[in-house]
PDB file of C-alpha atoms and ligand atoms in Angstrom:
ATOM      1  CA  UNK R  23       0.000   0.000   0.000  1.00  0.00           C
ATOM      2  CA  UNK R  24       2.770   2.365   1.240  1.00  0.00           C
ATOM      3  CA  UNK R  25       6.263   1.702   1.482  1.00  0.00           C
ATOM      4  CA  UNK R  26       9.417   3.659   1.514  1.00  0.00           C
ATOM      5  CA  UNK R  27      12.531   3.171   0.009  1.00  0.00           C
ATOM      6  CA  UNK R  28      15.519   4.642   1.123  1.00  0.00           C
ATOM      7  CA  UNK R  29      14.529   7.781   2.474  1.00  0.00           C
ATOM      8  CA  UNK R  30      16.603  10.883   3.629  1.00  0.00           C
ATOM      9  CA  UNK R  31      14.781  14.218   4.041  1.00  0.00           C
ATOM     10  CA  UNK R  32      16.985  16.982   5.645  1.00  0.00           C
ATOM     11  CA  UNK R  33      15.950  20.289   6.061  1.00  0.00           C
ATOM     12  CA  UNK R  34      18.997  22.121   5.637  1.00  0.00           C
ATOM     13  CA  UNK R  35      21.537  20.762   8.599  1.00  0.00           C
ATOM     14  CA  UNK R  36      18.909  18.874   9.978  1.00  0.00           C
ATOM     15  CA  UNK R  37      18.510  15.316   8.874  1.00  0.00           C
ATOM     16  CA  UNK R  38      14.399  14.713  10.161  1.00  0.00           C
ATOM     17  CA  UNK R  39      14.420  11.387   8.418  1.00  0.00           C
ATOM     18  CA  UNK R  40      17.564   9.329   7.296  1.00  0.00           C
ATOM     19  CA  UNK R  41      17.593   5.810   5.313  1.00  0.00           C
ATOM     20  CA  UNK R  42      14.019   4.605   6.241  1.00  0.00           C
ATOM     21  CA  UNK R  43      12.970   1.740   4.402  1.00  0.00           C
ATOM     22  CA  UNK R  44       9.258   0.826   5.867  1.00  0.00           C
ATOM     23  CA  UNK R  45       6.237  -0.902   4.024  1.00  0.00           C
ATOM     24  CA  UNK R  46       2.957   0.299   5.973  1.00  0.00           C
ATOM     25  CA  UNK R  47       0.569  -3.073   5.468  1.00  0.00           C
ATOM     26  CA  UNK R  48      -3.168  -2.432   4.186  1.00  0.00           C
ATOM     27  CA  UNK R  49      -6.418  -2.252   6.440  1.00  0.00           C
ATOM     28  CA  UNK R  50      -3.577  -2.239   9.498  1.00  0.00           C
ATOM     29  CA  UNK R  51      -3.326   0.745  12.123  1.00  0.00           C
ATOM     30  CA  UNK R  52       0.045   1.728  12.499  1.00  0.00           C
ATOM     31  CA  UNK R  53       0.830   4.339  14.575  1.00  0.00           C
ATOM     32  CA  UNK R  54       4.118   6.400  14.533  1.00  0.00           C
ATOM     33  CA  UNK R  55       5.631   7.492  18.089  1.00  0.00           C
ATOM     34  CA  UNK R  56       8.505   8.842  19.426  1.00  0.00           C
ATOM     35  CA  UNK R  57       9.851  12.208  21.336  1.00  0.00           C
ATOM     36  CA  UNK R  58       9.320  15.597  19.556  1.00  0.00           C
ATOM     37  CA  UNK R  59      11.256  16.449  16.629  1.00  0.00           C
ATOM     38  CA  UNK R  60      12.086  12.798  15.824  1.00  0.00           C
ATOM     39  CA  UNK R  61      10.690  12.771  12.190  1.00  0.00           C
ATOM     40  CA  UNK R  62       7.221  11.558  12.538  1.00  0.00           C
ATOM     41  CA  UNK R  63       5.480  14.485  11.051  1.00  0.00           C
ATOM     42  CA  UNK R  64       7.850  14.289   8.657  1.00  0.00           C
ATOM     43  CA  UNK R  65       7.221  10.900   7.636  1.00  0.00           C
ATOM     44  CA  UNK R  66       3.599  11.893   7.177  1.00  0.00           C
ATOM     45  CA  UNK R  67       4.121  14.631   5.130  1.00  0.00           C
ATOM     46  CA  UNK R  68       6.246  12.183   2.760  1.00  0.00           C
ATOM     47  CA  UNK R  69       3.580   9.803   2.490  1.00  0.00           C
ATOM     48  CA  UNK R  70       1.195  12.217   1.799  1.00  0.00           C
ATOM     49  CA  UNK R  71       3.539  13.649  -0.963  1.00  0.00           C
ATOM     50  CA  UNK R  72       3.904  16.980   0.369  1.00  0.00           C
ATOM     51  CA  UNK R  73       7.498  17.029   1.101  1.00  0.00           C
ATOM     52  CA  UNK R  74       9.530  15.017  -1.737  1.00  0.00           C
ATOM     53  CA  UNK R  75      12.386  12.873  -0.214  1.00  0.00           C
ATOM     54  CA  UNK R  76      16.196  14.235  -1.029  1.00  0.00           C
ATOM     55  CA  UNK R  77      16.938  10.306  -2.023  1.00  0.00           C
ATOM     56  CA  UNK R  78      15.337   7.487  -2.456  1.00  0.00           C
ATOM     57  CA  UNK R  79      11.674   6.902  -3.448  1.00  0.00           C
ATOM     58  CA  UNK R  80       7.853   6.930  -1.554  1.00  0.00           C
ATOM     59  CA  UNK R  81       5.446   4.256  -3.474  1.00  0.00           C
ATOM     60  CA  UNK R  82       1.828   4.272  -2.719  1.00  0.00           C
ATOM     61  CA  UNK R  83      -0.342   1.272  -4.275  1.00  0.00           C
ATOM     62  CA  UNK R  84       2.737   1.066  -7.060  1.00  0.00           C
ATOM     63  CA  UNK R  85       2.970   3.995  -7.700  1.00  0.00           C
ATOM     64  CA  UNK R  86       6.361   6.103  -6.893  1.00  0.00           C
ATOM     65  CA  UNK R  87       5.195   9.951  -5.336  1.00  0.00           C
ATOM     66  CA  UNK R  88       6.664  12.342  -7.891  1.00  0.00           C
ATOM     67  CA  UNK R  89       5.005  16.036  -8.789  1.00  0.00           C
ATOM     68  CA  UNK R  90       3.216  14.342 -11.762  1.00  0.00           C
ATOM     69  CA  UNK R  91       1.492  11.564  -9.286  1.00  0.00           C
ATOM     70  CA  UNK R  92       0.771  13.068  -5.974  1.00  0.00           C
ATOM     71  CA  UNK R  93      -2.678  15.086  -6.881  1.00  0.00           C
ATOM     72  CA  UNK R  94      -4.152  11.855  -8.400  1.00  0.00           C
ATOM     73  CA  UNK R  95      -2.541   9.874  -5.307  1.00  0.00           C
ATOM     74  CA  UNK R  96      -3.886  12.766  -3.005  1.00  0.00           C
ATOM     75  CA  UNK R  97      -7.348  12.439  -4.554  1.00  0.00           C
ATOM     76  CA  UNK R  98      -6.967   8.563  -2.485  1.00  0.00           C
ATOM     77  CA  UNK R  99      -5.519   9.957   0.613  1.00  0.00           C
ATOM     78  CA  UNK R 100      -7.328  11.269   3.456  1.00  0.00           C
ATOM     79  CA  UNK R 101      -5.418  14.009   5.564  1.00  0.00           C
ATOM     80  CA  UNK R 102      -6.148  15.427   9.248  1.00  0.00           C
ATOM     81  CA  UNK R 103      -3.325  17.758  10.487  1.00  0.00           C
ATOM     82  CA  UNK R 104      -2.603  18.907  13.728  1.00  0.00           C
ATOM     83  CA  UNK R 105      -5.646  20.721  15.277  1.00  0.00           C
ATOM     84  CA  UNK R 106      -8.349  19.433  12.168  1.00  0.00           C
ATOM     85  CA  UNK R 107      -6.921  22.391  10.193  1.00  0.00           C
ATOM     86  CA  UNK R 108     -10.802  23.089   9.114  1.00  0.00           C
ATOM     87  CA  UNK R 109     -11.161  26.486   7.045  1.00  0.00           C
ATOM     88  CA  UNK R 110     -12.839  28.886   9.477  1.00  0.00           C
ATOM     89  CA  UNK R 111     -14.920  30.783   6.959  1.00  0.00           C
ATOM     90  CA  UNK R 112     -16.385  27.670   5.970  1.00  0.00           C
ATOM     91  CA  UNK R 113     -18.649  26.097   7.544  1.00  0.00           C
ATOM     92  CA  UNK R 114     -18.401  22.246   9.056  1.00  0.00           C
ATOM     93  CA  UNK R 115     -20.529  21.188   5.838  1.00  0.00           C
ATOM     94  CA  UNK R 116     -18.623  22.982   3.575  1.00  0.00           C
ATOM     95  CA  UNK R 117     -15.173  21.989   5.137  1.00  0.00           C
ATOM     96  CA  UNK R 118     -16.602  18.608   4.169  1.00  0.00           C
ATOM     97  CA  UNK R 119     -17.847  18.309   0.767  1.00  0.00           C
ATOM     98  CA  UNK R 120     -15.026  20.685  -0.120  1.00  0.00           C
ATOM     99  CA  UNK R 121     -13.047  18.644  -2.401  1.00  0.00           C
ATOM    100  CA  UNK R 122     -16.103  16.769  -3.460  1.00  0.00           C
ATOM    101  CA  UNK R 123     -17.675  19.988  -4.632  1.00  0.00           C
ATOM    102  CA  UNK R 124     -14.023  20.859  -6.715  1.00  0.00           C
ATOM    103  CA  UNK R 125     -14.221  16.769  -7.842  1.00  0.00           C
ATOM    104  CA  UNK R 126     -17.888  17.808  -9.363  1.00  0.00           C
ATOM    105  CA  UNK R 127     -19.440  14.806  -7.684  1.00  0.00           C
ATOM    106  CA  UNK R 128     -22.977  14.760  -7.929  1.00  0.00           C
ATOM    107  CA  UNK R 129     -25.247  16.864  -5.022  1.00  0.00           C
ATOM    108  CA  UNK R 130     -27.677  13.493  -4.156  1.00  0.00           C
ATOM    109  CA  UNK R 131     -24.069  11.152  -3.476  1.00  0.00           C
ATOM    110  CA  UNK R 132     -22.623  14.176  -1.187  1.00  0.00           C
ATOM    111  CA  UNK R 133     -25.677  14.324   0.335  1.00  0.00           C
ATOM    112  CA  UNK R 134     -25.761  10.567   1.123  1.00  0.00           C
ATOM    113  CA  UNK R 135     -21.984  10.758   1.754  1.00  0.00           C
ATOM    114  CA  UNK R 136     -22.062  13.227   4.410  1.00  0.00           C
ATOM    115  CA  UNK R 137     -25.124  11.620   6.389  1.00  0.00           C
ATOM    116  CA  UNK R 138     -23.656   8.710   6.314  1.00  0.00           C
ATOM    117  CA  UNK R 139     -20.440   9.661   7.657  1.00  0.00           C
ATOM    118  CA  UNK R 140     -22.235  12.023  10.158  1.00  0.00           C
ATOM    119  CA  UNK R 141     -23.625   9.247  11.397  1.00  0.00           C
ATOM    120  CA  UNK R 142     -20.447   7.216  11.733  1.00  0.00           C
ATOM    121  CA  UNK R 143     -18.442  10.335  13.339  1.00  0.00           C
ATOM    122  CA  UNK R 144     -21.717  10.972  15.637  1.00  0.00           C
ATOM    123  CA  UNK R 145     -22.331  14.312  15.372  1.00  0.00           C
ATOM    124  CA  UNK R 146     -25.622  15.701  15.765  1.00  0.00           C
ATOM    125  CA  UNK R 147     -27.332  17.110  12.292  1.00  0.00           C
ATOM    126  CA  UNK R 148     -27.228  20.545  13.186  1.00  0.00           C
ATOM    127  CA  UNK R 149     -23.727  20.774  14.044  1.00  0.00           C
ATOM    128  CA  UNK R 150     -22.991  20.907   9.966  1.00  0.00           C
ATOM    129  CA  UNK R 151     -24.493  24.134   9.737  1.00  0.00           C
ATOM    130  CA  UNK R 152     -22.154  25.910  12.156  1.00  0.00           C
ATOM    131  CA  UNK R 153     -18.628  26.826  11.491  1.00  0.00           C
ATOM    132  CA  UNK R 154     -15.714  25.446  13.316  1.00  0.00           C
ATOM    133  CA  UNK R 155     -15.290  27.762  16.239  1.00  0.00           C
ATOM    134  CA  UNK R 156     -19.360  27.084  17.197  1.00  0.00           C
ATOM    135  CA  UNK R 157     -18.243  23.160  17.626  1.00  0.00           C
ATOM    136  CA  UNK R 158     -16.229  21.861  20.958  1.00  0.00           C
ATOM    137  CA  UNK R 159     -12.950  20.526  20.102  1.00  0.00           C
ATOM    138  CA  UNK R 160     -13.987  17.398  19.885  1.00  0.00           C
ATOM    139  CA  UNK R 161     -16.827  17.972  17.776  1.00  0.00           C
ATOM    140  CA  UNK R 162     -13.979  19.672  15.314  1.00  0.00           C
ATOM    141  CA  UNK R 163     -11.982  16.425  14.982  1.00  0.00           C
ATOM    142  CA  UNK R 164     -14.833  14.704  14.314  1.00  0.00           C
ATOM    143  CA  UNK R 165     -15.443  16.975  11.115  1.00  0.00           C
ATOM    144  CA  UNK R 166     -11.890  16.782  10.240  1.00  0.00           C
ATOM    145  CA  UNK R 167     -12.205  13.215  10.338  1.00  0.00           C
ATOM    146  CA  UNK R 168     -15.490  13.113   8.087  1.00  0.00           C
ATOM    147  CA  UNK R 169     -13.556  15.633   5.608  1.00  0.00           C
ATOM    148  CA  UNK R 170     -10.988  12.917   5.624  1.00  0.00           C
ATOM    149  CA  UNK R 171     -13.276  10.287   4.857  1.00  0.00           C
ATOM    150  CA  UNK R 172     -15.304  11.951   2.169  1.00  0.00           C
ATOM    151  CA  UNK R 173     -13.627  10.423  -0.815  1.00  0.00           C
ATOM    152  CA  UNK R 174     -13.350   7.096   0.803  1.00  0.00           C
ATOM    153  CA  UNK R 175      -9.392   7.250   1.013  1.00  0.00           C
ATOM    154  CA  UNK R 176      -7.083   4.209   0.437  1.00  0.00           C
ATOM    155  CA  UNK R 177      -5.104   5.201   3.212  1.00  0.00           C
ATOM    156  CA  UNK R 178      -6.224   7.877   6.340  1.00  0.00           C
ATOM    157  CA  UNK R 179      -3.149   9.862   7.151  1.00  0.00           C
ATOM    158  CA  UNK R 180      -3.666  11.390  10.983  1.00  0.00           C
ATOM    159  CA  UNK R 181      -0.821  13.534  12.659  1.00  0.00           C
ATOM    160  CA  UNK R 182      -1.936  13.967  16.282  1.00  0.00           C
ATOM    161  CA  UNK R 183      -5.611  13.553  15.981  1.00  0.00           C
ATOM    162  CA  UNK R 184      -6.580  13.830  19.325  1.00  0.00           C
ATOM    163  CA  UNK R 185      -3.951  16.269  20.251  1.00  0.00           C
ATOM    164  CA  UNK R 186      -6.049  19.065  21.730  1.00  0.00           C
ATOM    165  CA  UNK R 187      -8.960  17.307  23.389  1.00  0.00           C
ATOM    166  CA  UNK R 188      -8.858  16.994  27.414  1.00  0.00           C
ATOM    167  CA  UNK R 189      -8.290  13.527  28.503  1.00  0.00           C
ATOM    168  CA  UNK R 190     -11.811  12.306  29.056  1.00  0.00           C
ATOM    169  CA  UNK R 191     -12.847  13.089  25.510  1.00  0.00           C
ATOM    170  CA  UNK R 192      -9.528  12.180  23.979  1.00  0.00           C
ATOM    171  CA  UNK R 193     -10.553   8.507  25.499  1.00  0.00           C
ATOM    172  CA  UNK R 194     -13.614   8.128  24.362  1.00  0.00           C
ATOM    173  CA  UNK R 195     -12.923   9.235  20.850  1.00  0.00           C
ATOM    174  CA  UNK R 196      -9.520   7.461  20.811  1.00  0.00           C
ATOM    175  CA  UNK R 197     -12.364   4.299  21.301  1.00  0.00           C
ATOM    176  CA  UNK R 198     -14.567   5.266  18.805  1.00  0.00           C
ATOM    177  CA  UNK R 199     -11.725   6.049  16.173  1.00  0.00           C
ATOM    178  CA  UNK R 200     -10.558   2.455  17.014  1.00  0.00           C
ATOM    179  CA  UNK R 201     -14.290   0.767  16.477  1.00  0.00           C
ATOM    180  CA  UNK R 202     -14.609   3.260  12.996  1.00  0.00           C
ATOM    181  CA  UNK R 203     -10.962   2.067  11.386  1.00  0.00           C
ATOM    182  CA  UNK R 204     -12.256  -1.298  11.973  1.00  0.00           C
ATOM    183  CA  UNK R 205     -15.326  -1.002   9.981  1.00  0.00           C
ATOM    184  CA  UNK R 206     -13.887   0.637   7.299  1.00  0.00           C
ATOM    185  CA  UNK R 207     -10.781  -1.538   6.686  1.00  0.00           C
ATOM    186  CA  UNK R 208      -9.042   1.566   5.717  1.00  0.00           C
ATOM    187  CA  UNK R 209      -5.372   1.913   6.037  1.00  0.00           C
ATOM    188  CA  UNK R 210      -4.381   4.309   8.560  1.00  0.00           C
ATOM    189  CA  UNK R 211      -0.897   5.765   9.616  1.00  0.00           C
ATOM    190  CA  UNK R 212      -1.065   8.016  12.573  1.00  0.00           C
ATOM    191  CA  UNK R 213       1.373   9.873  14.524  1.00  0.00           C
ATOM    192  CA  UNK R 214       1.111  10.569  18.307  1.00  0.00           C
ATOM    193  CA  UNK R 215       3.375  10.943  21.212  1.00  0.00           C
ATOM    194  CA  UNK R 216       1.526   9.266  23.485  1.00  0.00           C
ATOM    195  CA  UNK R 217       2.105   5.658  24.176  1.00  0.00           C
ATOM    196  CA  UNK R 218      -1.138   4.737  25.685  1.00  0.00           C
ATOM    197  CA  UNK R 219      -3.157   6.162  22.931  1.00  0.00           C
ATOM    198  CA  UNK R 220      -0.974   4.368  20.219  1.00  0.00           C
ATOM    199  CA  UNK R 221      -1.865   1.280  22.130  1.00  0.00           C
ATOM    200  CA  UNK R 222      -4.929   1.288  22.054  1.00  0.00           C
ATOM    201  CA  UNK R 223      -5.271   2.747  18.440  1.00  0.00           C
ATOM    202  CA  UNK R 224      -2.593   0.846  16.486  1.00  0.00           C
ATOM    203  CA  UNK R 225      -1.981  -2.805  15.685  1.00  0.00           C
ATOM    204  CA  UNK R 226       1.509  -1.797  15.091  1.00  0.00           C
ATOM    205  CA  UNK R 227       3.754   0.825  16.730  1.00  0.00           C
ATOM    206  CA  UNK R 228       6.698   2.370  15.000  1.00  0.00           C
ATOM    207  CA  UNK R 229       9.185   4.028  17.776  1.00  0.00           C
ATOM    208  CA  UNK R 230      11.278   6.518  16.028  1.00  0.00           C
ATOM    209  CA  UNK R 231      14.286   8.367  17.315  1.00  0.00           C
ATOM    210  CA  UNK R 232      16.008  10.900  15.654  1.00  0.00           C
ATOM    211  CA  UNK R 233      15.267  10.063  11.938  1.00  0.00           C
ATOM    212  CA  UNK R 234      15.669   6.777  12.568  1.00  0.00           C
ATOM    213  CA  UNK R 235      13.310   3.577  13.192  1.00  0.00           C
ATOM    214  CA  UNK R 236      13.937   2.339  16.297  1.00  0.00           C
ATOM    215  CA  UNK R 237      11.595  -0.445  16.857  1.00  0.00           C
ATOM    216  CA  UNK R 238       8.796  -2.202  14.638  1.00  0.00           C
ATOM    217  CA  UNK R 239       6.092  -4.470  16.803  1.00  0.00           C
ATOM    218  CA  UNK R 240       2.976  -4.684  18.415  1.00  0.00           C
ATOM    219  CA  UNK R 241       1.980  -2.588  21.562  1.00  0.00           C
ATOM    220  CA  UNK R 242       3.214  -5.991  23.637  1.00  0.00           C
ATOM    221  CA  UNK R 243       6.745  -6.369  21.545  1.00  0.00           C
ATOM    222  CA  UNK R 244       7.328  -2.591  22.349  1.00  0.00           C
ATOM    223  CA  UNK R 245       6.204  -3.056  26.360  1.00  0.00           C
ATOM    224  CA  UNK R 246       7.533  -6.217  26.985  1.00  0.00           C
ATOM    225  CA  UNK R 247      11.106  -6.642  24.715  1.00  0.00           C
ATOM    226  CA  UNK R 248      11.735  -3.042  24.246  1.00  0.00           C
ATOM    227  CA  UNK R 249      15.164  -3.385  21.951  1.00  0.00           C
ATOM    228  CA  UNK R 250      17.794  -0.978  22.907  1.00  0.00           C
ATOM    229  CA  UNK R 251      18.609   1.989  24.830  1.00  0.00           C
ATOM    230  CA  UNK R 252      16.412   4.555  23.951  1.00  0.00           C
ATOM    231  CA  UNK R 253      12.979   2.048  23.705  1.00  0.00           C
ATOM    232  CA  UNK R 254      14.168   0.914  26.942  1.00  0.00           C
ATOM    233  CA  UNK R 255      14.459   4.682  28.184  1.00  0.00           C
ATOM    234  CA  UNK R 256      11.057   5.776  25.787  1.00  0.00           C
ATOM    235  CA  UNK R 257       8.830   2.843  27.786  1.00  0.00           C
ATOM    236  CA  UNK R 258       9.914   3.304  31.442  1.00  0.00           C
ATOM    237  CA  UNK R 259       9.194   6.621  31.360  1.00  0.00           C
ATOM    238  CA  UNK R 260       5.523   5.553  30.037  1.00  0.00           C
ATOM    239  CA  UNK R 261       2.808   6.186  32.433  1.00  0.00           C
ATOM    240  CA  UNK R 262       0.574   2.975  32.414  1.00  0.00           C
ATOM    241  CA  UNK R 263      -3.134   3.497  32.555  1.00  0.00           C
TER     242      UNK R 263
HETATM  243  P1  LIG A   4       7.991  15.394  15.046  1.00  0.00           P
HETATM  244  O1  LIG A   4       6.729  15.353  14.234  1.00  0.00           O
HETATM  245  O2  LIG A   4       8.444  14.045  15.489  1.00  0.00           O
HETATM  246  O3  LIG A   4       7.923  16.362  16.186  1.00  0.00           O
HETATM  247  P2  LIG A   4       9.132  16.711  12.712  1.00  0.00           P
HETATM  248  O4  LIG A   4       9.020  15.763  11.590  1.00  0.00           O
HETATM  249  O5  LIG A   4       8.125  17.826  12.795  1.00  0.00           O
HETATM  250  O6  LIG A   4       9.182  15.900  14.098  1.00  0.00           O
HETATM  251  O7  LIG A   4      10.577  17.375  12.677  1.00  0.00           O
HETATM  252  C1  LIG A   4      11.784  16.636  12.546  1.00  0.00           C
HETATM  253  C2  LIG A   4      12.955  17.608  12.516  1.00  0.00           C
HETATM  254  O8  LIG A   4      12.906  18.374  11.316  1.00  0.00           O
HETATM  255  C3  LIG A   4      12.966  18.601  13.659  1.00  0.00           C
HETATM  256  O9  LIG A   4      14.300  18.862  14.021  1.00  0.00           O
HETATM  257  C4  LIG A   4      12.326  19.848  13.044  1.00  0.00           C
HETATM  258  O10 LIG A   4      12.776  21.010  13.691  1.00  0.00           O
HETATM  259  C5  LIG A   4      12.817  19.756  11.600  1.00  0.00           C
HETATM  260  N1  LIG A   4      11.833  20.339  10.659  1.00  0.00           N
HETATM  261  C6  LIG A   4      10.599  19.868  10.388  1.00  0.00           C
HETATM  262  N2  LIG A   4       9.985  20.621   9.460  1.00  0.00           N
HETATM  263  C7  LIG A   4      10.855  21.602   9.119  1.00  0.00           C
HETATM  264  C8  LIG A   4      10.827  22.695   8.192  1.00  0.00           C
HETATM  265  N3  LIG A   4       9.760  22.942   7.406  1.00  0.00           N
HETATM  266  N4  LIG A   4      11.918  23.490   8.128  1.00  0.00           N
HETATM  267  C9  LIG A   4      13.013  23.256   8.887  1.00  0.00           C
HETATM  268  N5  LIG A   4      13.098  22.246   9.771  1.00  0.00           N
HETATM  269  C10 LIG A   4      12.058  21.419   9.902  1.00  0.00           C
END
């Protein structure tokens, strides 16, 4: 589905991602940790073809990310940044059918699209009509997530979903995020910093360190046989539920 080849990106002095070679598997979570700074935004950007690598290559379903790929790959590719990134002068409807509207799909399939998802995301049906700062936080992510979702992307790109939700909502949507990947199938590749979410998101956790992949395994694997130093020093400093 996605798999990288080789991959340096520097910016300037700073190498944020040196020699990765990683295949992301389909319909798996895999979530991307590690300490800030340590490339996984990076990563994320790459696989959503907005930053080119300086060597070696990015493939999504066989195809290698180049300037004359990425808008048909992006078309397949659903993206939530840090925060939902919604367009405030738009509102949560419109933030929605956005690129559906550009794509010319017909009005009675976005209409059936966005109920549908509504109903997935559980937000209430007024909630569309407001714009993003007249939703809670939560209710935000949740419309960043349906935007995502619209064009029924191949792969679900999330950097920090949950990042500015207070615990008790971060938990319950970090559930229902879990129990909506399932019944999709859809691939997802997430990045957070926090252990206990990744766990309980992810069937596979990627622990990065300084550009580099540091450890490849299940939640368990990661816990249990953490290999080397730093995973050793990353999970004791973990605060267990
Ligand atoms: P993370 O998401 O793990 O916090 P990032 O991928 O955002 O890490 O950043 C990795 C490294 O690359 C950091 O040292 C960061 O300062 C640097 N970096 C990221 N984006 C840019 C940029 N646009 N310009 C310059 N440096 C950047």
């Amino acid at each position: 589905m996605l798999t990288f080849r080789g991959v340096r990106k520097s910016y300037g002095d700073v190498v944020a991602i040196s020699a990765l070679d990683l295949t992301v598997r389909p319909a798996e979570t895999t979530a991307l940790i590690g300490p800030s700074g340590c490339g996984k935004s990076t990563l994320l950007r790459l696989a959503a073809g907005l930053v080119l690598p300086d060597t070696g290559t990015v493939t999504f379903d066989g195809l290698a990310l180049s300037p004359a790929t990425i808008e048909a790959a992006r078309h397949r590719m659903g993206y939530v940044i840090q925060e939902g990134g919604l367009f405030p002068h738009l509102t949560a409807r419109a933030n929605v059918t956005l690129l559906a509207d550009h794509l010319r799909r017909p009005r009675a399939w976005i209409d059936d699209r966005v109920e549908s998802l509504r109903d997935l995301v559980r937000l209430p049906a007024d909630s569309l009509a407001r714009f993003p700062t007249e939703l809670s936080g939560g209710q935000r992510q949740r419309v960043a997530l349906m935007r995502a979702l619209m064009l029924d992307p191949d792969l679900l790109l999330l950097d920090e979903p949950l990042g500015a939700l207070d615990p008790l909502i971060r938990a319950d949507l970090q559930r229902e995020l879990r129990a909506i990947f399932g019944s999709l199938g859809t691939t997802v590749l997430l990045v957070t910093h926090d252990l206990n979410e990744a766990a309980r998101l992810a069937d596979r956790i990627l622990l990065m360190n300084e550009g580099v992949l540091v450890q490849d395994g299940t939640f368990a694997d990661l816990r249990d046989r953490p290999t080397g130093s730093f995973a050793r020093r990353f999970v004791s400093a973990w605060d267990a539920p």
